[in-house]
Amino acid sequence: MADSSFDIVSKVERQEVDNALNQAAKEISQRYDFKGVGASIEWSGEKIEMRANAEERVKAVLDIFQSKLVKRGISLKALDAGEPQASGKEYKIFASMEEGISQDNAKKVAKIIRDEGPKGVKAQVQGDELRVSSKSRDDLQAVQQLLKGKDLDFALQFVNYR
């Protein structure tokens, strides 16, 4: 019998992020506590730009955006938000969505699987994803549970389970 396998990836659905951003922008435009503070959130190229006239307000914009991401099922580990920066009379936060597993993180995950996972499970790095294979599907499910239980500092999804 051929080996069963699945891929570990770190991807974010751009449309869901766009929906969360639009919901956050709508809430900011309607909320009373954001009237007259110049608060906004929008795409700026590949980054998301949040702005307001006070540091607390721009942090509140980020908080609203994070809550909308969570409601849409996007892990906050994929959001890389910077610190508020003063720019003239307003404050800005630039954030980006991290995608793909870096080589270092892929090696970390492979080491966890090798050290703590069931015997006979192989993990190999393929670009920005990780292929995990084994003869037993139960072992593959055990690996998924093991990785879900770990508190890694990046988001993981399991795809192409065959």
PDB file of N, CA and C in Angstrom, residues 1-6 120-122 124 131-137 140 160-162:
ATOM      1  N   MET A   1       0.833  -1.192   0.000  1.00  0.00           N
ATOM      2  CA  MET A   1       0.000   0.000   0.000  1.00  0.00           C
ATOM      3  C   MET A   1       0.878   1.256   0.000  1.00  0.00           C
ATOM      4  N   ALA A   2       0.490   2.264  -0.745  1.00  0.00           N
ATOM      5  CA  ALA A   2       1.270   3.503  -0.829  1.00  0.00           C
ATOM      6  C   ALA A   2       1.156   4.301   0.472  1.00  0.00           C
ATOM      7  N   ASP A   3       2.132   5.148   0.691  1.00  0.00           N
ATOM      8  CA  ASP A   3       2.112   6.001   1.880  1.00  0.00           C
ATOM      9  C   ASP A   3       0.982   7.024   1.781  1.00  0.00           C
ATOM     10  N   SER A   4       0.390   7.323   2.938  1.00  0.00           N
ATOM     11  CA  SER A   4      -0.568   8.426   3.026  1.00  0.00           C
ATOM     12  C   SER A   4       0.227   9.683   3.360  1.00  0.00           C
ATOM     13  N   SER A   5      -0.302  10.843   3.001  1.00  0.00           N
ATOM     14  CA  SER A   5       0.444  12.062   3.294  1.00  0.00           C
ATOM     15  C   SER A   5      -0.504  13.261   3.416  1.00  0.00           C
ATOM     16  N   PHE A   6       0.035  14.351   3.956  1.00  0.00           N
ATOM     17  CA  PHE A   6      -0.650  15.641   3.938  1.00  0.00           C
ATOM     18  C   PHE A   6       0.417  16.728   3.933  1.00  0.00           C
ATOM     19  N   GLY A 120       8.159   6.177  12.157  1.00  0.00           N
ATOM     20  CA  GLY A 120       7.773   5.862  10.786  1.00  0.00           C
ATOM     21  C   GLY A 120       7.108   7.013  10.052  1.00  0.00           C
ATOM     22  N   VAL A 121       7.060   8.190  10.676  1.00  0.00           N
ATOM     23  CA  VAL A 121       6.487   9.355  10.014  1.00  0.00           C
ATOM     24  C   VAL A 121       7.645  10.183   9.456  1.00  0.00           C
ATOM     25  N   LYS A 122       7.560  10.524   8.174  1.00  0.00           N
ATOM     26  CA  LYS A 122       8.617  11.297   7.537  1.00  0.00           C
ATOM     27  C   LYS A 122       8.097  12.695   7.215  1.00  0.00           C
ATOM     28  N   GLN A 124       9.286  16.231   5.062  1.00  0.00           N
ATOM     29  CA  GLN A 124      10.270  16.838   4.179  1.00  0.00           C
ATOM     30  C   GLN A 124       9.813  18.234   3.760  1.00  0.00           C
ATOM     31  N   ARG A 131       5.782  18.473   3.656  1.00  0.00           N
ATOM     32  CA  ARG A 131       5.025  17.255   3.327  1.00  0.00           C
ATOM     33  C   ARG A 131       5.306  16.220   4.413  1.00  0.00           C
ATOM     34  N   VAL A 132       4.250  15.701   5.011  1.00  0.00           N
ATOM     35  CA  VAL A 132       4.364  14.688   6.051  1.00  0.00           C
ATOM     36  C   VAL A 132       3.759  13.402   5.503  1.00  0.00           C
ATOM     37  N   SER A 133       4.511  12.292   5.571  1.00  0.00           N
ATOM     38  CA  SER A 133       3.997  11.033   5.033  1.00  0.00           C
ATOM     39  C   SER A 133       4.265   9.876   5.994  1.00  0.00           C
ATOM     40  N   SER A 134       3.389   8.874   5.897  1.00  0.00           N
ATOM     41  CA  SER A 134       3.494   7.693   6.753  1.00  0.00           C
ATOM     42  C   SER A 134       2.641   6.590   6.140  1.00  0.00           C
ATOM     43  N   LYS A 135       2.922   5.337   6.522  1.00  0.00           N
ATOM     44  CA  LYS A 135       2.096   4.228   6.050  1.00  0.00           C
ATOM     45  C   LYS A 135       0.737   4.219   6.746  1.00  0.00           C
ATOM     46  N   SER A 136       0.697   4.723   7.978  1.00  0.00           N
ATOM     47  CA  SER A 136      -0.526   4.693   8.782  1.00  0.00           C
ATOM     48  C   SER A 136      -1.212   6.056   8.817  1.00  0.00           C
ATOM     49  N   ARG A 137      -2.494   6.083   8.461  1.00  0.00           N
ATOM     50  CA  ARG A 137      -3.253   7.336   8.544  1.00  0.00           C
ATOM     51  C   ARG A 137      -3.436   7.772  10.001  1.00  0.00           C
ATOM     52  N   LEU A 140      -0.621   9.899  10.977  1.00  0.00           N
ATOM     53  CA  LEU A 140      -0.728  11.255  10.425  1.00  0.00           C
ATOM     54  C   LEU A 140      -1.691  12.105  11.257  1.00  0.00           C
ATOM     55  N   ASN A 160      -4.315  18.781   1.454  1.00  0.00           N
ATOM     56  CA  ASN A 160      -3.949  17.654   0.579  1.00  0.00           C
ATOM     57  C   ASN A 160      -3.811  16.348   1.345  1.00  0.00           C
ATOM     58  N   TYR A 161      -4.766  16.079   2.231  1.00  0.00           N
ATOM     59  CA  TYR A 161      -4.723  14.833   3.005  1.00  0.00           C
ATOM     60  C   TYR A 161      -5.139  13.689   2.091  1.00  0.00           C
ATOM     61  N   ARG A 162      -4.187  12.767   1.827  1.00  0.00           N
ATOM     62  CA  ARG A 162      -4.517  11.621   0.960  1.00  0.00           C
ATOM     63  C   ARG A 162      -3.849  10.371   1.446  1.00  0.00           C
TER      64      ARG A 162
END
